[in-house]
Coordinates of C-alpha atoms and ligand atoms in Angstrom, one line a residue:
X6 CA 17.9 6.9 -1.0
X7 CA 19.0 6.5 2.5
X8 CA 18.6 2.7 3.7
X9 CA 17.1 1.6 6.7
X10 CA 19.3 0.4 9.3
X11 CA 17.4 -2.8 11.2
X12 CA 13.7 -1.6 11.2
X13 CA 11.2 -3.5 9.4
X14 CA 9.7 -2.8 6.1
X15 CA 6.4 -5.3 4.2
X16 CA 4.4 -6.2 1.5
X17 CA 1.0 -5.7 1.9
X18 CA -1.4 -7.2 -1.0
X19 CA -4.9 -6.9 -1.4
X20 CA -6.3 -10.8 -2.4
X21 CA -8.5 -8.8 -5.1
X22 CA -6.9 -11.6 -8.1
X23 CA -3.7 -13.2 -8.8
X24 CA -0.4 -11.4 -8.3
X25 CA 0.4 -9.5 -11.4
X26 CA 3.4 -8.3 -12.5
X27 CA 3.0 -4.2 -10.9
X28 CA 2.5 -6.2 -7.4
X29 CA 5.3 -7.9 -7.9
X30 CA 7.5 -5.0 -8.4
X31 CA 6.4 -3.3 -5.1
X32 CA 7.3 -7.0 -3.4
X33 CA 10.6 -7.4 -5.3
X34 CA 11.7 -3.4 -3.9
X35 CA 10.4 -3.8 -0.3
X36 CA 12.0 -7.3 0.1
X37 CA 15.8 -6.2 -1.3
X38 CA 15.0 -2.9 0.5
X39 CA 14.6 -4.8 3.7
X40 CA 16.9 -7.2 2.7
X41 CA 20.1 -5.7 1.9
X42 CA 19.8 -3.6 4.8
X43 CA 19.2 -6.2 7.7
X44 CA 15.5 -5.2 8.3
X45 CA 12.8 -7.6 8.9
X46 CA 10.3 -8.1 6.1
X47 CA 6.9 -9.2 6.9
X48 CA 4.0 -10.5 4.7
X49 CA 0.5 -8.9 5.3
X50 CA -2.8 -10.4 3.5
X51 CA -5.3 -7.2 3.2
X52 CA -7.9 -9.1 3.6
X53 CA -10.8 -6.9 5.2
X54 CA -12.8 -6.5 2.1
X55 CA -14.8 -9.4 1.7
X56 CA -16.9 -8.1 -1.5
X57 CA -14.1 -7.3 -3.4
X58 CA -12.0 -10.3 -2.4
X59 CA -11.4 -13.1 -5.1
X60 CA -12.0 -16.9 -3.5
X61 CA -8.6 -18.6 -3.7
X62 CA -6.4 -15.3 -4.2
X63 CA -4.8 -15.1 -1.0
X64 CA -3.8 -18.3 -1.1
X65 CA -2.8 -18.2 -4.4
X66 CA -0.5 -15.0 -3.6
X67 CA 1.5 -16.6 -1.0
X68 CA 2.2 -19.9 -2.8
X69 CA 4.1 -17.3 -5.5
X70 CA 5.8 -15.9 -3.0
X71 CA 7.3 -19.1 -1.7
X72 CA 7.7 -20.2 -5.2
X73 CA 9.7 -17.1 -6.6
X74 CA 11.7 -17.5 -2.9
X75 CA 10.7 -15.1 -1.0
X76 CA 11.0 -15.0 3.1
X77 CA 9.1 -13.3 5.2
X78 CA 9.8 -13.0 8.9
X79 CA 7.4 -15.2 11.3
X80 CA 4.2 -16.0 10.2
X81 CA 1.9 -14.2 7.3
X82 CA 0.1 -11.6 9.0
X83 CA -3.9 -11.8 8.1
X84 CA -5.4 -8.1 8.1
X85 CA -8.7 -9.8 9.1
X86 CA -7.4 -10.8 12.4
X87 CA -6.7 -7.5 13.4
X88 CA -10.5 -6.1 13.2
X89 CA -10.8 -5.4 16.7
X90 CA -7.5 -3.4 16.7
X91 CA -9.2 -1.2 14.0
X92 CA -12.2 -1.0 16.0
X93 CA -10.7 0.1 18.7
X94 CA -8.7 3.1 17.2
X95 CA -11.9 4.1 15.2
X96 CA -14.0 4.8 18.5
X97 CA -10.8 6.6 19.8
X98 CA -11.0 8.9 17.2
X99 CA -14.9 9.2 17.5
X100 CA -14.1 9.8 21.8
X101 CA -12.2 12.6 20.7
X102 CA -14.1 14.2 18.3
X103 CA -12.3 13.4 15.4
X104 CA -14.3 11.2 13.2
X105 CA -18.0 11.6 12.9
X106 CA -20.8 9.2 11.5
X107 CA -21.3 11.0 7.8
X108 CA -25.1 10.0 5.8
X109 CA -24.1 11.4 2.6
X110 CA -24.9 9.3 -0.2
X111 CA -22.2 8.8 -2.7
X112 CA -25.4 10.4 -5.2
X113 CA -25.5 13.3 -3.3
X114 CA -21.5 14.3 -3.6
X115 CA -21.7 13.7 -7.1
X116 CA -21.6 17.2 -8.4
X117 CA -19.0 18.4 -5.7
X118 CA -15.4 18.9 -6.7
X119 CA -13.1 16.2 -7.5
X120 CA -9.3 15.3 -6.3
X121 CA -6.7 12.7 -6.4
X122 CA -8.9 9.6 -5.2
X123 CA -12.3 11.1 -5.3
X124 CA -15.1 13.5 -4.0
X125 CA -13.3 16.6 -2.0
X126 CA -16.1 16.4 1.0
X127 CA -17.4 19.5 1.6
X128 CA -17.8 18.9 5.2
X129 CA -22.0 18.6 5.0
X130 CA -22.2 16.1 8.4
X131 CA -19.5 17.6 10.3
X132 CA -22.1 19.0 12.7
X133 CA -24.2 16.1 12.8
X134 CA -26.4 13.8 10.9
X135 CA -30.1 12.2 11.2
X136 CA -28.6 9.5 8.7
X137 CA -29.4 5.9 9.5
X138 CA -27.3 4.4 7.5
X139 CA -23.9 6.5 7.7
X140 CA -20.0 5.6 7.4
X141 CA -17.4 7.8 9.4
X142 CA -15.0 10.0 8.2
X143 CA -12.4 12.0 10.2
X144 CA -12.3 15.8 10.1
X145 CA -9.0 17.0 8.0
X146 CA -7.8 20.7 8.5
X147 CA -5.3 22.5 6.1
X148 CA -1.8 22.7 8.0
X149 CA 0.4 21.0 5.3
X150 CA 1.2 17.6 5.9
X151 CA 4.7 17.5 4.8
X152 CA 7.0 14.5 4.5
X153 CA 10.0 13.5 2.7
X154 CA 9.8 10.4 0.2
X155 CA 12.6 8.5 -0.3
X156 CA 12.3 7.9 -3.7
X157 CA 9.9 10.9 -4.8
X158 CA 11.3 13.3 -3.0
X159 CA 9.6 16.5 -0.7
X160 CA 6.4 16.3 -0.4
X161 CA 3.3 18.1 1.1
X162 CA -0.9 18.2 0.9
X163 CA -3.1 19.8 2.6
X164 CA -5.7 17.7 3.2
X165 CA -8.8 19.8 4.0
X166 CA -8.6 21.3 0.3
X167 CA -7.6 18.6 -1.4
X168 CA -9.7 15.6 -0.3
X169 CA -11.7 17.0 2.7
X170 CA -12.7 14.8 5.7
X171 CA -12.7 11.1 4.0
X172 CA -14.2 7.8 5.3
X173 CA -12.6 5.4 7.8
X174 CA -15.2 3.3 8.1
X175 CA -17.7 2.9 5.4
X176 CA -20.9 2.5 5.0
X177 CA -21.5 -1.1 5.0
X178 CA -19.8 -1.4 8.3
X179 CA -16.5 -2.1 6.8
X180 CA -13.2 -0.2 8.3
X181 CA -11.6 1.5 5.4
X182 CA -8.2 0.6 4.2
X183 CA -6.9 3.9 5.4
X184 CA -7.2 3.5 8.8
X185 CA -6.5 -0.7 8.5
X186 CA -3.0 -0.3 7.1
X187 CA -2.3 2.5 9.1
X188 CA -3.5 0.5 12.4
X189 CA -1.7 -2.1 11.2
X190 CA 1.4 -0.5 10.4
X191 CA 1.6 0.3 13.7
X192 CA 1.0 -3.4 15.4
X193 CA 4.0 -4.4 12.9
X194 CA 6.1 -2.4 13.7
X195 CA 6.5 -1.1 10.5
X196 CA 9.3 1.3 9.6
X197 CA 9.9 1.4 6.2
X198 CA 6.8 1.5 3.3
X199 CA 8.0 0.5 0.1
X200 CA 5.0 0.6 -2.4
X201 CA 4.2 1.3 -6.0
X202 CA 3.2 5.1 -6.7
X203 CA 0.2 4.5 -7.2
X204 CA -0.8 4.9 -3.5
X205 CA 1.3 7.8 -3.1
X206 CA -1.9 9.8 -2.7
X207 CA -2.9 8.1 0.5
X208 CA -0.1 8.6 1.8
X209 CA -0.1 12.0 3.5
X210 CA -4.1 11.1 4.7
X211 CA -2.2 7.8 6.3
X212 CA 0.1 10.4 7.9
X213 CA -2.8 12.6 9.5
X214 CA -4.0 9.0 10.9
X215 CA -0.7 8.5 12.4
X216 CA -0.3 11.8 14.1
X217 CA -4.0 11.7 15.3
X218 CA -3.8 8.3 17.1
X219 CA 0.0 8.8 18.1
X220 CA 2.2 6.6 16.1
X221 CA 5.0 7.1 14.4
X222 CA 5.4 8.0 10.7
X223 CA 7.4 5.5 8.9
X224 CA 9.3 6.5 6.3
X225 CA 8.0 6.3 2.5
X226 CA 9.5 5.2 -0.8
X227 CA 6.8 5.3 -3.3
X228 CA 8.3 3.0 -6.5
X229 CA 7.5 3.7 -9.9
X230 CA 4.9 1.6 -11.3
X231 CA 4.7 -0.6 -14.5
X232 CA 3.1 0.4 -17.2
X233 CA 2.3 -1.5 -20.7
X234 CA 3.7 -0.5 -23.9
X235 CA 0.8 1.8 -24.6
X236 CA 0.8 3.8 -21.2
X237 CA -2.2 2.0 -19.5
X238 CA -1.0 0.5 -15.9
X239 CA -1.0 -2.7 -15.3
X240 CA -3.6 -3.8 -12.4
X241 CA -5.9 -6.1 -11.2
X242 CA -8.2 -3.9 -12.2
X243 CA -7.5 -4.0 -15.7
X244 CA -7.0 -8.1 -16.0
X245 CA -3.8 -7.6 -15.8
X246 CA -3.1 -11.5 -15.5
X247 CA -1.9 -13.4 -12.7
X248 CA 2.3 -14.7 -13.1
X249 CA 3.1 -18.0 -14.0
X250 CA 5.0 -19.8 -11.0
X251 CA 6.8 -21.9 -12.9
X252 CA 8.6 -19.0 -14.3
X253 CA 10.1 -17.3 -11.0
X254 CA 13.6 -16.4 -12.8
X255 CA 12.5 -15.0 -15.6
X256 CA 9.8 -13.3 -13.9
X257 CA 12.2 -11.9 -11.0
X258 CA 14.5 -11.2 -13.9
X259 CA 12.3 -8.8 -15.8
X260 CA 10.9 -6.9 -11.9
X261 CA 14.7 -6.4 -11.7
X262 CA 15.1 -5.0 -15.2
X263 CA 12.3 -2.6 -14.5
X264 CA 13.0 -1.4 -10.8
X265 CA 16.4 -0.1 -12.7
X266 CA 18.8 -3.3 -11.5
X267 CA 21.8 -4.5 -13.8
X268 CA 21.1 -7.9 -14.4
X269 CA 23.9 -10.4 -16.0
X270 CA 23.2 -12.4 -18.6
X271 CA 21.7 -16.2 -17.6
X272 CA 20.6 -14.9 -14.0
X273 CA 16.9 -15.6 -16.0
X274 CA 18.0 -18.8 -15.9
X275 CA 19.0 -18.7 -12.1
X276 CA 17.5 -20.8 -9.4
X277 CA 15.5 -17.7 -7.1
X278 CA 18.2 -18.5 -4.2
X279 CA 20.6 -17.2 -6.6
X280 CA 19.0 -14.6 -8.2
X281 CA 18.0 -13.4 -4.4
X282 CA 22.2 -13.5 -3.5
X283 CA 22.7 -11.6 -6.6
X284 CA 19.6 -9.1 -6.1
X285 CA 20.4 -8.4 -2.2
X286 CA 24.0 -7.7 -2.6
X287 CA 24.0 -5.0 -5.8
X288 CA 20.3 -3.5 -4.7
X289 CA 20.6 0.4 -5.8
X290 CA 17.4 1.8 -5.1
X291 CA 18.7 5.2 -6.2
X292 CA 18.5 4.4 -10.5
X293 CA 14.3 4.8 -9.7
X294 CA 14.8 8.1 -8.0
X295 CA 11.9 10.7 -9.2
X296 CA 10.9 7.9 -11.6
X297 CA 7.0 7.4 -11.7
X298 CA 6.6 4.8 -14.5
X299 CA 8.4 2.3 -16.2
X300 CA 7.3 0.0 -19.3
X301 CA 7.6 -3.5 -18.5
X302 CA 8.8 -6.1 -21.0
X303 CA 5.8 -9.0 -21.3
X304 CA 5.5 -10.7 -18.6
X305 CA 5.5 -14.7 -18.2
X306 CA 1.8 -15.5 -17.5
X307 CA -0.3 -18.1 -16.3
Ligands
LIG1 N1 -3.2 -3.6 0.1 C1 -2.9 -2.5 -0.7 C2 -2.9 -3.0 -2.2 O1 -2.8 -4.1 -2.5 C3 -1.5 -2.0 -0.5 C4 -1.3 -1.5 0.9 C5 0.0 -0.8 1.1 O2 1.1 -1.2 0.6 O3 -0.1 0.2 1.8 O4 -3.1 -2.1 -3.0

């Protein structure tokens, strides 16, 4: 995997519940990635959902951080404060005709195809809508999107086939995550995404966001994620539990261990300063290359 020279890569959580041990991988990766390569490495709250946002969580995610030693550069970046940013770029993209308010129900697209993360839209309010209530989604054509992950390799999606126009700002008034990270992606800065493979598939729609508003493309290394023993990922989603922070070492121990890293015998039992001096000088991104999953050993909880 070719490193970043300077640049700037981040970790972006969601404050949907605790951190859990898959988050923690995509933090461990994009902080050595940054890290060992004299980048800048910025912490960014998501925090622009409000109904699916757990009371406490954010807060909770960054006292982790500091505990298993991690430093981000400046201050911690709140997605919330940068609404009017996304405002702005959403009625850009109306100006010019390339998002357009949408009334279909989620009902109504029931029956219609599905793809990677959801409903393909078959394109029913591209010509206008006597809606009330609508969200906006931008139009999508078929030219391949191609880019080259760093980790996973060539990639390329068409975007009209394979999810159709989707939402950037939804129906209860809310500007999607989509356009959000891509907005703010841009403020930052950011040049390097490191992030579990799991949103691999918004990638290339992040990409057609980019090219439509003019920024630059960063460049994309989409980590494998952590599975349990039986297969099932671990995620918020599914209760996976929050990580003890009393137990940084053995914690940043076992995200080594599964992002491919030799680890020494005792380093468990290192202070995070250390383990960090250890981590940042042998980082080799390359054992995870085309790797999509790994099992992770238990994790120290709560
Ligand atoms: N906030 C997103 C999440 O927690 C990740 C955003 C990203 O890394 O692009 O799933």
């Amino acid at each position: 995997m070719n490193e970043p020279v300077g640049g700037t890569g981040r970790f972006a959580p969601s404050p949907t519940g605790p951190l859990h041990f898959g988050s923690l991988l995509a933090a461990v990766a994009s902080f050595l990635d940054a890290r060992s390569s004299g980048a800048r490495w910025l912490l960014r709250i998501e925090n622009i959902d409000p109904p699916r946002e757990v009371p406490g969580a954010a807060e909770e995610i960054v006292s982790l951080l500091e505990r298993y030693g991690f430093e981000w550069d400046g201050a911690v970046r709140w997605q919330a404060d940068s609404t009017a940013q996304h405002e702005t770029a959403l009625a850009r993209l109306i100006e010019d005709n390339r998002a357009y308010p949408c009334g279909c129900s989620r009902r109504s697209l029931a029956d219609q195809p599905q793809g990677p993360l959801g409903v393909i839209y078959p394109g029913t309010c591209r010509n206008g809508t006597t809606a009330t209530e609508y969200a906006y989604r931008v139009r999508t054509t078929n030219d391949p999107i191609r880019y080259v992950d760093r980790l996973q390799g060539a990639q390329v999606s068409h975007l009209e086939r394979e999810s159709g126009d989707f939402v950037i700002k939804r129906r209860d008034g809310l500007v999607a995550y989509q356009l959000a990270v891509v907005v703010d992606d841009f403020l930052d800065n950011v040049t390097h995404v490191v992030r579990g493979i799991d949103l691999i598939d918004s990638t290339p729609r992040q990409i057609w966001l980019q090219r439509l508003l003019g920024y630059p493309t960063p460049q994309y290394a989409h980590i494998p994620i952590a599975v349990h023993p039986n297969g099932d990922k671990l995620s918020k989603l599914t209760g996976a539990p929050g990580l003890d922070p009393n137990a940084a070492g053995s914690n940043l121990s076992k995200a080594l261990l599964a992002l491919g890293q030799a680890v020494p015998d005792g380093l468990d039992r290192a202070s995070p300063d250390e383990i960090w001096a250890h981590a940042i000088r042998h980082w080799n991104p390359d054992t995870m290359l085309g790797q999509q999953a790994v099992t992770a050993a238990p994790e120290d909880q709560r």
